[in-house]
Coordinates of C-alpha atoms in Angstrom, one line a residue:
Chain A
X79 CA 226.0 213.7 -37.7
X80 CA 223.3 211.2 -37.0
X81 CA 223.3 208.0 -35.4
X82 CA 221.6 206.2 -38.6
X83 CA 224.6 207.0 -40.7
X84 CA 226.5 204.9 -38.3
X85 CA 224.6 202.0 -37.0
X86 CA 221.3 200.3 -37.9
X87 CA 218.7 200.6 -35.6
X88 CA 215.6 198.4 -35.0
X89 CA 212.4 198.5 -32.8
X90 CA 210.1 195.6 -31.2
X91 CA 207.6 195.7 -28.4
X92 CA 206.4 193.5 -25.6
X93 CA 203.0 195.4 -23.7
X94 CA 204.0 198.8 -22.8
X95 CA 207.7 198.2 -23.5
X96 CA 209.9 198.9 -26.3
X97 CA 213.6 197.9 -26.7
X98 CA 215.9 199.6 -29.9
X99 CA 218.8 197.9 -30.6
X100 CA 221.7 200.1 -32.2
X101 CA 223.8 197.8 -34.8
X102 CA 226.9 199.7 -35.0
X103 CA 228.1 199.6 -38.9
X104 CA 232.1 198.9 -37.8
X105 CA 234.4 197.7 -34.7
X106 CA 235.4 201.3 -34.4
X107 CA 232.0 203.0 -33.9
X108 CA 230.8 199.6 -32.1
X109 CA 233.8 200.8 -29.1
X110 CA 232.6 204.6 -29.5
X111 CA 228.9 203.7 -28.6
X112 CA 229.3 201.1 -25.9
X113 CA 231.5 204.4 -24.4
X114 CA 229.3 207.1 -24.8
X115 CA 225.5 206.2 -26.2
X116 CA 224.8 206.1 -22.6
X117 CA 221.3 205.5 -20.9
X118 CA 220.9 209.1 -20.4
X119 CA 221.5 210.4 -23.9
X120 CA 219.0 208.3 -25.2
X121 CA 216.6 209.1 -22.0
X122 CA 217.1 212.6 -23.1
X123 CA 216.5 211.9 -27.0
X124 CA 213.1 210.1 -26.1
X125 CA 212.2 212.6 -23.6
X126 CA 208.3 212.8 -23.1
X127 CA 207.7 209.7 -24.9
X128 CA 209.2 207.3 -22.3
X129 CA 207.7 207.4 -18.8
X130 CA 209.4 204.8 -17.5
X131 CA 213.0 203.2 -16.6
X132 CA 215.6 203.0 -19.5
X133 CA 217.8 200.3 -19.8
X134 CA 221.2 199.7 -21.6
X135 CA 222.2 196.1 -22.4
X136 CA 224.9 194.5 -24.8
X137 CA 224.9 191.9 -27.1
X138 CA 229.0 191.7 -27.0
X139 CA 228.9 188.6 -29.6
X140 CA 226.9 190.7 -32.0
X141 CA 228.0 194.1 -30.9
X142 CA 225.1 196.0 -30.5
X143 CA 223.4 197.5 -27.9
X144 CA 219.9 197.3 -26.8
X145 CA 217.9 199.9 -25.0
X146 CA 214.9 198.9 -23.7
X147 CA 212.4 201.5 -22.5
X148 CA 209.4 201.0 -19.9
X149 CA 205.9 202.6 -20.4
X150 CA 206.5 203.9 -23.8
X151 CA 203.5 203.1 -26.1
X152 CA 200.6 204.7 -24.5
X153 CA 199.7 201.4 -22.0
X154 CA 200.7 198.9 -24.6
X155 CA 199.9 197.6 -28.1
X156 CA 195.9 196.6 -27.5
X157 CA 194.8 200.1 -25.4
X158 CA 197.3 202.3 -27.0
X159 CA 195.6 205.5 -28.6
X160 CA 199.0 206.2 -30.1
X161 CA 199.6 206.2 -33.6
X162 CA 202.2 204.0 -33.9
X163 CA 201.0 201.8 -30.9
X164 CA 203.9 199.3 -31.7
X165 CA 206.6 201.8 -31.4
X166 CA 207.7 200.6 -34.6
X167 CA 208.6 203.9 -35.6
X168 CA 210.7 204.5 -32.3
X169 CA 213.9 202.9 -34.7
X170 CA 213.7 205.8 -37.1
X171 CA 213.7 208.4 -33.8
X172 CA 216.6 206.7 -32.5
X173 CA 218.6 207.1 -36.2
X174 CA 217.6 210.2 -36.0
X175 CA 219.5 210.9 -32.5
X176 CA 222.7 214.0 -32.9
X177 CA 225.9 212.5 -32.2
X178 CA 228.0 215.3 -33.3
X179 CA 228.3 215.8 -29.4
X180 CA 229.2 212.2 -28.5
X181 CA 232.4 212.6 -31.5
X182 CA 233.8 215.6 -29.5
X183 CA 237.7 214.6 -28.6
X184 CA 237.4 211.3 -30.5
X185 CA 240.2 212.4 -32.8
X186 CA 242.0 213.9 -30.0
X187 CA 241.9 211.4 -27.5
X188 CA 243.0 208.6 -30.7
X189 CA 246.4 211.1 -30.6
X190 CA 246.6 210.4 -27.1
X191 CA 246.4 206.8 -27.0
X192 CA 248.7 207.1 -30.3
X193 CA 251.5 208.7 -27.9
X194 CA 250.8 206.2 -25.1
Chain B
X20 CA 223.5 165.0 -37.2
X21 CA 221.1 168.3 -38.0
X22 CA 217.7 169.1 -37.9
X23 CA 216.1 171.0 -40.7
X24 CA 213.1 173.1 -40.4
X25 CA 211.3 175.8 -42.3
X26 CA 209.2 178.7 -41.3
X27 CA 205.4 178.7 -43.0
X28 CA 203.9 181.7 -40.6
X29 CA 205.8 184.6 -38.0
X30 CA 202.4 185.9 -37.0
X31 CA 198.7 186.4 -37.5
X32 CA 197.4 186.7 -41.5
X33 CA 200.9 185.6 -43.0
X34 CA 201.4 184.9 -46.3
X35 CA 201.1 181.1 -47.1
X36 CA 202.8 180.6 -50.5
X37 CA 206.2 181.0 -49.6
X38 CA 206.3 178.6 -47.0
X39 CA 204.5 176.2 -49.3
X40 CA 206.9 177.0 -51.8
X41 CA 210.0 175.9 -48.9
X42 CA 208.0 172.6 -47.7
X43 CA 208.0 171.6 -51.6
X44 CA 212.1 172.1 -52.3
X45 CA 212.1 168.9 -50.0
X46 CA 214.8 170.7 -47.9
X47 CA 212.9 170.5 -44.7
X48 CA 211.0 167.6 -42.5
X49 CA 210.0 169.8 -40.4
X50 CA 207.2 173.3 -40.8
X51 CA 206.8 175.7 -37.9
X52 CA 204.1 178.1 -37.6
X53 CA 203.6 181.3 -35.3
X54 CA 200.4 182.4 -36.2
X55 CA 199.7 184.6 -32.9
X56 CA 200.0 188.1 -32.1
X57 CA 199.7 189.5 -28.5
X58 CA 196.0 190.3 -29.2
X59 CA 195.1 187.7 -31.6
X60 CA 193.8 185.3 -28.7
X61 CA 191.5 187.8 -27.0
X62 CA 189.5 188.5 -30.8
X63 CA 189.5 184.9 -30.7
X64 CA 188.4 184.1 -27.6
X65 CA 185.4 187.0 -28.0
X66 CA 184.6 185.1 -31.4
X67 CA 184.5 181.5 -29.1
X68 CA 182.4 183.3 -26.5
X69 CA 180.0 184.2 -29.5
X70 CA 179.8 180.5 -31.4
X71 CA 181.9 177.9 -29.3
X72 CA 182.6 176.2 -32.8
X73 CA 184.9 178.7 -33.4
X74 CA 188.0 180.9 -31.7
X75 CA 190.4 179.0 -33.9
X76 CA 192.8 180.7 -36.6
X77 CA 190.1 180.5 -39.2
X78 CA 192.5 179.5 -42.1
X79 CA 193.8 176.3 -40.2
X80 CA 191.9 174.3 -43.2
X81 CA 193.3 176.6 -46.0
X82 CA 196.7 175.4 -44.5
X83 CA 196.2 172.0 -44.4
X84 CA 195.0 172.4 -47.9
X85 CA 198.4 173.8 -49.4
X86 CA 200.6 172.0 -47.5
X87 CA 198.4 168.5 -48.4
X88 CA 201.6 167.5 -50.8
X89 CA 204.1 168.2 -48.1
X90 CA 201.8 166.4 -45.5
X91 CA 201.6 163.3 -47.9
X92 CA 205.4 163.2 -48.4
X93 CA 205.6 162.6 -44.6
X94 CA 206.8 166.3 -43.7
X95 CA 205.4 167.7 -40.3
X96 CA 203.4 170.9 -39.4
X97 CA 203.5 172.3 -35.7
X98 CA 201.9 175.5 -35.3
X99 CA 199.4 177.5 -32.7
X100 CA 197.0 177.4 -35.0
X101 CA 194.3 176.9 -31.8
X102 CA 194.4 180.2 -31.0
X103 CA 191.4 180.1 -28.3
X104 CA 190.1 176.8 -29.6
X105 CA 192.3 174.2 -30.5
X106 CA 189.9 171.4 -30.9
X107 CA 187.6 173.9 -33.1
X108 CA 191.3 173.8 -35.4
X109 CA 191.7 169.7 -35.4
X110 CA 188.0 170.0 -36.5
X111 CA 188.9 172.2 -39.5
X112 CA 192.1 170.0 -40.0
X113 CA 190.8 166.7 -40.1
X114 CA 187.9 167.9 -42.2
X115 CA 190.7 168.9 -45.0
X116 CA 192.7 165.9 -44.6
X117 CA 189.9 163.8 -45.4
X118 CA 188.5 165.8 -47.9
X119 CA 191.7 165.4 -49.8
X120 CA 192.0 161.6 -49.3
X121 CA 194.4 162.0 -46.2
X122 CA 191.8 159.7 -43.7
X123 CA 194.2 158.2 -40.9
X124 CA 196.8 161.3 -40.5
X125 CA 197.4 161.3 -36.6
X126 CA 196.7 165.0 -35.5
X127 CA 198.1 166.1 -32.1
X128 CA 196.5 168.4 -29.9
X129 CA 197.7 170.1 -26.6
X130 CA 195.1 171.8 -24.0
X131 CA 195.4 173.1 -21.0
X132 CA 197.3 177.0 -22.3
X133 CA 193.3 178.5 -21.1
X134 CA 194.3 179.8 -17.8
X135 CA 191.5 181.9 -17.0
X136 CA 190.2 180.1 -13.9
X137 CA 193.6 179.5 -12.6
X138 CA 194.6 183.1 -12.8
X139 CA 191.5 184.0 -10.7
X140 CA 191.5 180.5 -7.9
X141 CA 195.3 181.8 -7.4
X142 CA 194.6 185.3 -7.8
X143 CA 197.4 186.7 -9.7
X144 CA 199.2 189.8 -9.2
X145 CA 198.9 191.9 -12.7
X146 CA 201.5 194.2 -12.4
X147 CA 201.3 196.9 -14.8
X148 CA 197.3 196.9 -13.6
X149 CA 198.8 197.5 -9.7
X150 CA 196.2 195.4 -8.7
X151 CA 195.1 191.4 -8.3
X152 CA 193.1 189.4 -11.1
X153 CA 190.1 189.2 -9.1
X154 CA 190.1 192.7 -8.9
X155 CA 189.6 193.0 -12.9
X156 CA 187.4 189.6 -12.7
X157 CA 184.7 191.9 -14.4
X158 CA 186.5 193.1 -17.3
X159 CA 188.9 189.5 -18.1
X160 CA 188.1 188.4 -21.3
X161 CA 190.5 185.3 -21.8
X162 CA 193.6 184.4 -19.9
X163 CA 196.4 181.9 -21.9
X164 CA 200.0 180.9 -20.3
X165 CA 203.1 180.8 -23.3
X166 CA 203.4 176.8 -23.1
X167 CA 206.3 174.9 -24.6
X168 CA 207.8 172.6 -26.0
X169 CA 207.4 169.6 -23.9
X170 CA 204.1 168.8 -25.3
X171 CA 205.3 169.1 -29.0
X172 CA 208.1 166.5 -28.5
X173 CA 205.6 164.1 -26.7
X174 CA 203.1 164.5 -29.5
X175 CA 205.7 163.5 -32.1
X176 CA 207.3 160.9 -30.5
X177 CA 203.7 159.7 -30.6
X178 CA 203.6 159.9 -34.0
X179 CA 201.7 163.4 -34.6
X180 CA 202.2 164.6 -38.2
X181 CA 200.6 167.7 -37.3
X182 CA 200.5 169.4 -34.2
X183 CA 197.8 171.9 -32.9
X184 CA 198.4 174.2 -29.8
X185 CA 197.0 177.5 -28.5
X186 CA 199.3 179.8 -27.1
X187 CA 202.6 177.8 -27.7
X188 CA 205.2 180.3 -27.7
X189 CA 206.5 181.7 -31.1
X190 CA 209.7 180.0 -30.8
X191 CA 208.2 177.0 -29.4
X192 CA 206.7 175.3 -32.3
X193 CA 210.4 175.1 -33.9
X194 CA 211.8 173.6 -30.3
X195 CA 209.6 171.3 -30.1
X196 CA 210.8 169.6 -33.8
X197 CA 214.4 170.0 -33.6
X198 CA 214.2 168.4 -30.1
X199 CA 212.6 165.5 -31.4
X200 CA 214.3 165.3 -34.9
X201 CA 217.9 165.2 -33.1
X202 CA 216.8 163.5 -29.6
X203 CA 217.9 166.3 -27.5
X204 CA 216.3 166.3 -23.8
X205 CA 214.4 169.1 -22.9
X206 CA 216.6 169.7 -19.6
X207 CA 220.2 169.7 -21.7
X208 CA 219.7 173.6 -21.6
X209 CA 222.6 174.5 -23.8
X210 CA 221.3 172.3 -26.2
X211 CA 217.8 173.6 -25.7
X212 CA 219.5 177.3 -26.2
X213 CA 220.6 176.5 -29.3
X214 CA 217.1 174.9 -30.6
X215 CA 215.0 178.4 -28.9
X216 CA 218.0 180.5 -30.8
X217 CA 217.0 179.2 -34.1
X218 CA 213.1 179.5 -33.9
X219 CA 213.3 182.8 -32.1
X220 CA 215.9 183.7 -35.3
X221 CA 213.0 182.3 -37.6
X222 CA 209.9 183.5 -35.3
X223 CA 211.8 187.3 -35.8
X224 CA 211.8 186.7 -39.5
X225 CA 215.4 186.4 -39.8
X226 CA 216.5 185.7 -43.6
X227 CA 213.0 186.9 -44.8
X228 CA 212.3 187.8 -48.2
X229 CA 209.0 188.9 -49.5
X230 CA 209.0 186.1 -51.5
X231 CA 210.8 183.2 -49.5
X232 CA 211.0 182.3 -46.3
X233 CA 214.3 180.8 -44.1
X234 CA 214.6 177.7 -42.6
X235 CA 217.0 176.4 -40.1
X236 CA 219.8 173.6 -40.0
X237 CA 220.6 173.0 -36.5
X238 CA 222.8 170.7 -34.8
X239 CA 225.6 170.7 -32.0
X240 CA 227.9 173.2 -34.5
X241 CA 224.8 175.6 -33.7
X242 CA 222.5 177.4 -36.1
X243 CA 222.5 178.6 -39.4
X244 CA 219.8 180.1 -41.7
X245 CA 219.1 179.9 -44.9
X246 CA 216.9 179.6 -48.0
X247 CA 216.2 177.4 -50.6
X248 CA 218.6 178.0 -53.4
X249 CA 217.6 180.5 -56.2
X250 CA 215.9 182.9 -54.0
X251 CA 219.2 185.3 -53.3
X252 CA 221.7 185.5 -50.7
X253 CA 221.0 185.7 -46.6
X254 CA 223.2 188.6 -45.5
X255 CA 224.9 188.0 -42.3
X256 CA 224.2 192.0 -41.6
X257 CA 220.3 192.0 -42.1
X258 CA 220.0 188.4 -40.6
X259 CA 222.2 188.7 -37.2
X260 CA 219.5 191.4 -36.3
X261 CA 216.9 189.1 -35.5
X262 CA 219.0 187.9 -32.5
X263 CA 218.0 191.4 -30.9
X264 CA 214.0 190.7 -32.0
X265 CA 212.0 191.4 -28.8
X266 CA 215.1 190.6 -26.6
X267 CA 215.6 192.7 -23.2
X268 CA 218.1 191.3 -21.1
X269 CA 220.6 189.1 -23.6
X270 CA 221.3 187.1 -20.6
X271 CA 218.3 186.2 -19.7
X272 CA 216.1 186.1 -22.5
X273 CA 213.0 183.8 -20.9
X274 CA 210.9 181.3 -22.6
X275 CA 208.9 178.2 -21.3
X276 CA 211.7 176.0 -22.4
X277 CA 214.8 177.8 -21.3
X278 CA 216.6 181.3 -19.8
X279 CA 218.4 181.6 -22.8
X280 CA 221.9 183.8 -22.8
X281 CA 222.2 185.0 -26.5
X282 CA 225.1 187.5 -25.1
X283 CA 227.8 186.2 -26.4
X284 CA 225.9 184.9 -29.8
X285 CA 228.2 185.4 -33.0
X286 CA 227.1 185.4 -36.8
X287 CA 229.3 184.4 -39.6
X288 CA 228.4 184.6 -43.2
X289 CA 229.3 180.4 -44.2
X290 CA 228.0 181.0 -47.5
X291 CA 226.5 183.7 -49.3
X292 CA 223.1 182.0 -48.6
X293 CA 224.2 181.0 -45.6
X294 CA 224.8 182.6 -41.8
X295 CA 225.9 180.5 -38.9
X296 CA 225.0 181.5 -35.1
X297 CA 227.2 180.1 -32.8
X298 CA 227.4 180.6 -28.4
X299 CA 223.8 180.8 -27.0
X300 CA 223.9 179.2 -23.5
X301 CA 221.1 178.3 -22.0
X302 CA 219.7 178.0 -17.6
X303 CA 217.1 176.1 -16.2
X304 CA 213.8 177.3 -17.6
X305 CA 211.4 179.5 -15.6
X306 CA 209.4 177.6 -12.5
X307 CA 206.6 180.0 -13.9
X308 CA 204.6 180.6 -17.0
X309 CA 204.0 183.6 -18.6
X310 CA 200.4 184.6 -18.8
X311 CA 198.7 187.5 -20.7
X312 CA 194.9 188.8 -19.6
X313 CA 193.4 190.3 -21.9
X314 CA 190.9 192.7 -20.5
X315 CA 187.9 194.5 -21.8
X316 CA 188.5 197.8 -21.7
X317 CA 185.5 199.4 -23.5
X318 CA 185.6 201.1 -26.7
X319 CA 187.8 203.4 -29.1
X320 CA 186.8 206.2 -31.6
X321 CA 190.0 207.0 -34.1
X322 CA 188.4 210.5 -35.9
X323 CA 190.7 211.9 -38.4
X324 CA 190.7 215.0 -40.8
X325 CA 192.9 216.5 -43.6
X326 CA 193.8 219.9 -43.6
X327 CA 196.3 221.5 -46.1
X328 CA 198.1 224.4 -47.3
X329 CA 199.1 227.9 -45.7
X330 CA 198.6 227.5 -41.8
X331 CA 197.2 223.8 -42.1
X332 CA 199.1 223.2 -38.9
X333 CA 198.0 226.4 -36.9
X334 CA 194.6 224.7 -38.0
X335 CA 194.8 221.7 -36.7
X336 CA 195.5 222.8 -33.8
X337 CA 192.3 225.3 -33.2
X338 CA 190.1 222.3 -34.4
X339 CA 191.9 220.2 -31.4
X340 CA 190.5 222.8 -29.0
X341 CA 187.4 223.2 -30.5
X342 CA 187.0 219.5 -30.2
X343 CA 188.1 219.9 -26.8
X344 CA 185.6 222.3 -26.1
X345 CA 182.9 220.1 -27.7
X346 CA 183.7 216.6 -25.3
X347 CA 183.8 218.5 -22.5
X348 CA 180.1 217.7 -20.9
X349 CA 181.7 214.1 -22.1
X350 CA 184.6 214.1 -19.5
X351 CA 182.8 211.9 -17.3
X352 CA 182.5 208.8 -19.8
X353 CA 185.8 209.3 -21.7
X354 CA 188.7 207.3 -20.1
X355 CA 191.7 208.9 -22.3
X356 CA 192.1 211.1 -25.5
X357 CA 195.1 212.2 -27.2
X358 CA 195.2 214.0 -30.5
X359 CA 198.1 214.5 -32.8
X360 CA 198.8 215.6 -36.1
X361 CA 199.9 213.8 -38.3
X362 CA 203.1 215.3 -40.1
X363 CA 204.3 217.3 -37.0
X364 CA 204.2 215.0 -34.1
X365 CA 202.3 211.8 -34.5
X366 CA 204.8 209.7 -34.3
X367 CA 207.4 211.7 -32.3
X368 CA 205.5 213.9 -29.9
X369 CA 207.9 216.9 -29.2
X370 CA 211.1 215.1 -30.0
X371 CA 211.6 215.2 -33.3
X372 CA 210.4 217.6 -36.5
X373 CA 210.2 221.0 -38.0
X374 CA 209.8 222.1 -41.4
X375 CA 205.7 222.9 -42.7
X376 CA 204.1 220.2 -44.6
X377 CA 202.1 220.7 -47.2
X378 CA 199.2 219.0 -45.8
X379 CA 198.4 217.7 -42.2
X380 CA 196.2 215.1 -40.9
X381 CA 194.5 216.0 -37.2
X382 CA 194.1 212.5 -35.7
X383 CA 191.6 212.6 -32.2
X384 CA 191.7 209.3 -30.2
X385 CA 189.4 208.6 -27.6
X386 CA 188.7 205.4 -25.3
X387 CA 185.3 205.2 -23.5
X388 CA 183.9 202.9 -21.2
X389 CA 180.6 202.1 -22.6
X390 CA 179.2 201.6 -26.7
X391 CA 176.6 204.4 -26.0
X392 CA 179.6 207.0 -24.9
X393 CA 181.6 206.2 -27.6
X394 CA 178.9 206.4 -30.1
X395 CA 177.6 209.9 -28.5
X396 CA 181.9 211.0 -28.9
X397 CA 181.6 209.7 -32.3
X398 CA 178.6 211.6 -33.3
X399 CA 180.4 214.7 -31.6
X400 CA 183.6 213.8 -33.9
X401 CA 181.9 214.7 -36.9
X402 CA 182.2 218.5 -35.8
X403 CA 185.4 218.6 -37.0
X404 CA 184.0 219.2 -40.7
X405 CA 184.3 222.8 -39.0
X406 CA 187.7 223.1 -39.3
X407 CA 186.9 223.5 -42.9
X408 CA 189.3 220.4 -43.9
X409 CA 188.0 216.9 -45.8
X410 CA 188.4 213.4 -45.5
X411 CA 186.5 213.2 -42.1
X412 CA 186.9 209.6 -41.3
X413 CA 185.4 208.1 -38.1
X414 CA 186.1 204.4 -36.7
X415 CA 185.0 202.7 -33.9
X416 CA 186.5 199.3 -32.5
X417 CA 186.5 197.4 -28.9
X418 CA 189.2 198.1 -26.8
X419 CA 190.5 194.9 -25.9
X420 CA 193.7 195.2 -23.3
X421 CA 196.3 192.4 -22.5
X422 CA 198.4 192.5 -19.3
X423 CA 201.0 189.9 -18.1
X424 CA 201.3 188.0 -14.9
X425 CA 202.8 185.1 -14.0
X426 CA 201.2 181.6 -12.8
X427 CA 203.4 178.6 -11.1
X428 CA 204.1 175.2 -13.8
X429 CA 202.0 173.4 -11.3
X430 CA 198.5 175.8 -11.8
X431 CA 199.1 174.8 -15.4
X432 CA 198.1 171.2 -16.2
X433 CA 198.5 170.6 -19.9
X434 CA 196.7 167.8 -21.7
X435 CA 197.7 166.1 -24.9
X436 CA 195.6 164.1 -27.4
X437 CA 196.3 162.7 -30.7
X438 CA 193.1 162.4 -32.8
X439 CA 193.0 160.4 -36.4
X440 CA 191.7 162.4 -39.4

């Protein structure tokens, strides 16, 4: 399963930076992402394209969460020789991200907490 | 009490017709206008160095022009519609208002966002550069600090009906009208919070349609967004995204007026054409503003070829080394080249594809220091005929670079001026 067919993602730059904010579509997937779409899976999913730090940060009010990357478009917007020098297109690699690995136990662990 | 404003512009060539279409409902007192992008001011500022008449956003008359029956009705435009020359812009404006019979409209101006010869007196640190200003001195083209409100709210107070800035900040130019509409000092920072949350909601296009654009109500029960009735609902889903628009930290989202903490922001759908934001906080805003350098950075060749059908993308790929092979004695005056195909891994690199399109595009990219390198790459580019594909096209355009640095309030004297049309 993809991540788009859960949440809504969208991308927006600031020089060589890009953040991606992940809209969960429900309460339930909202408490499975904050748990487990973790800095490193998404370092991982981004691999070569990010040089730089990743950051996680929440907007609890709005539940989503926002990952902003460092030295990810090529030196920024106006030098960029990328493509895409926005990164605009960075929200449709984040849909694209597996999380068939991130459901493993979820149905399991909700028996647990049923017998709790 | 509530302040009502609408949103004409969200960044450089927007459309002008919806926004004259919002200002007419008579809904709104109030139009903002964020007509800058991060690289807009340096193309300016190289058209100012050309002809010092000019470096302004060269449709500031066309927008007095369409908004001339909102103007007369009393409504108010505030917008960075200076770009690198705001007085070049109250030119162009006055010059519309009196061609249209609008002689004695008070025009406000604000100067002083043109930092250039403060960034190198103090010489800044540019830290994704590693290095000082003066360092760079050779290659700065233009230097502007994001300025605020402050001057917006003195400007109406002093009876501006339109208000001309450079680099104001996006969300800026609808702080500076709220404050003033509903009287709110610009050190109540929760109140100031609120006021940024709305124009950085409208500023991120929030409640956008291709054919209408939002305005705000605001007041002390916070902010909500909406259109003027007729043009379709504003979905709390789509709009509450906006919040996230060029955010990092949610706690300490910084602007010249405030540190903003959006974290605990809600959204509620109040109507169907309605959302409400409630719970942004705000801190004492920075001591220091934000500045962006642009620097010249020489010139950029974008060569591009089609290629299709069985093997395009195994051919792609031998044109990319022959290319290779042919910049070679070049390596000396080429500061970076990638090359992609588009297709396969434009976009995503290694991360993401699969599957064999039916027709690629091989993309070569190369930045040079000097016009005669890039022209002798460019003439070089046109070897790529070889790879027996069409569609060879080859364009050239300045490299023009903007870096951020910081510069204390104090190294920032702004100026304010209102001039009758």
């Amino acid at each position: 399963m993809r991540l788009h067919e859960v949440a809504t993602c969208q991308s927006g730059d600031k020089g060589d930076m890009v953040n991606v904010v992940v809209f969960p579509n429900d309460d339930e997937t909202w408490e499975l992402l904050r748990e487990r779409l973790t800095v490193d899976v998404v370092r991982e999913h981004f691999g070569e394209l990010v040089r730089g730090d990743v950051r996680r940060y929440e907007f609890r009010g709005l539940q989503a969460l926002n990952f902003v990357m460092d030295e990810a478009l090529g030196g920024g917007v106006s030098i960029s020789l990328r493509t895409d020098p926005h990164g605009k297109s960075y929200r449709s690699l984040m849909g694209e991200l597996d999380i068939t690995p991130l459901l493993e136990g979820v149905g399991k662990e909700h028996a647990n907490h049923a017998g709790d | 009490m509530s302040a009502a404003i609408g949103s004409g512009s969200i960044g450089e060539g927007d459309r002008i017709g919806p926004g004259v279409a919002l200002a007419e409902s008579g809904l709104v007192r109030y139009m903002g206008f964020d007509c800058l992008a991060e690289r807009t001011l340096a193309l300016a500022e190289a058209r100012r160095v050309e002809d010092e008449a000019t470096g302004q956003d060269e449709r500031m008359g066309e927008f007095v022009e369409r908004y001339l029956g909102f103007l007369g009705s009393g409504g108010k435009m505030v917008g960075n519609f200076g770009a690198a020359n705001p007085d070049a812009a109250v030119a162009d404006a006055v010059t519309a208002l009196r061609g249209a019979g609008l002689s004695g409209t008070p025009v406000g101006v604000v100067r002083g966002d043109d930092v250039i010869d403060a960034v190198l007196e103090h010489d800044v640190y540019l830290p994704e550069r590693g290095c000082t200003a003066r360092a760079e001195k050779a290659r700065i083209v233009s230097a502007h600090a994001y300025i605020g409100a402050d001057t917006i709210v003195h400007l109406l107070d002093e009876g501006a009906r339109l208000v001309i800035g450079g680099r104001i900040a996006d969300a800026s130019v609808f702080v500076g009208p709220i404050c003033h509409e509903l009287g709110w000092a610009l050190d109540d920072w929760d109140r100031v919070a609120v006021a940024t949350l709305a124009g950085h909601l409208l500023e991120g296009g929030a409640g956008r349609t291709l054919d209408a654009y939002p305005m705000a109500v605001v007041s002390d029960d916070g902010v909500e967004i909406t259109r003027q009735p007729g043009t379709g609902p504003v979905p709390v889903d789509s709009v509450k995204r906006a919040v996230a628009h060029e955010v990092h930290d949610p706690a300490t989202y910084l602007t010249p007026d405030v540190v903003a903490d959006f974290t605990d922001v809600v959204a509620t759908q109040a109507a169907p054409d309605r959302v409400r934001f409630t719970g942004a906080r705000g801190a004492p805003k920075p001591e220091s503003y934000k500045v962006l350098v642009a620097l010249d950075l020489g010139w950029k060749l974008v060569a591009e070829i089609s290629l299709g059908g069985h093997g395009c993308v195994d051919r792609a790929r031998a044109t990319e080394g022959l290319m290779r092979r042919f910049l070679e004695p070049f390596a000396s005056d080429i500061d970076e080249m990638r090359f992609d195909i588009h297709g396969v891994n434009a976009l995503f690199g290694a991360q993401h594809g699969g599957g064999t399109p039916a027709d690629v595009r091989l993309r070569m990219a190369v930045r040079c220091p000097s016009r005669e390198a890039v022209d002798a790459v460019t003439f070089e580019a046109n070897q790529m005929w070889l790879s027996g594909g069409g569609g060879l096209t080859r364009t050239v355009e300045r490299a023009i670079g903007v870096t951020p640095a910081l510069l204390p309030r104090t190294h920032v004297p702004l100026e304010t001026e209102v001039v009758v049309a």
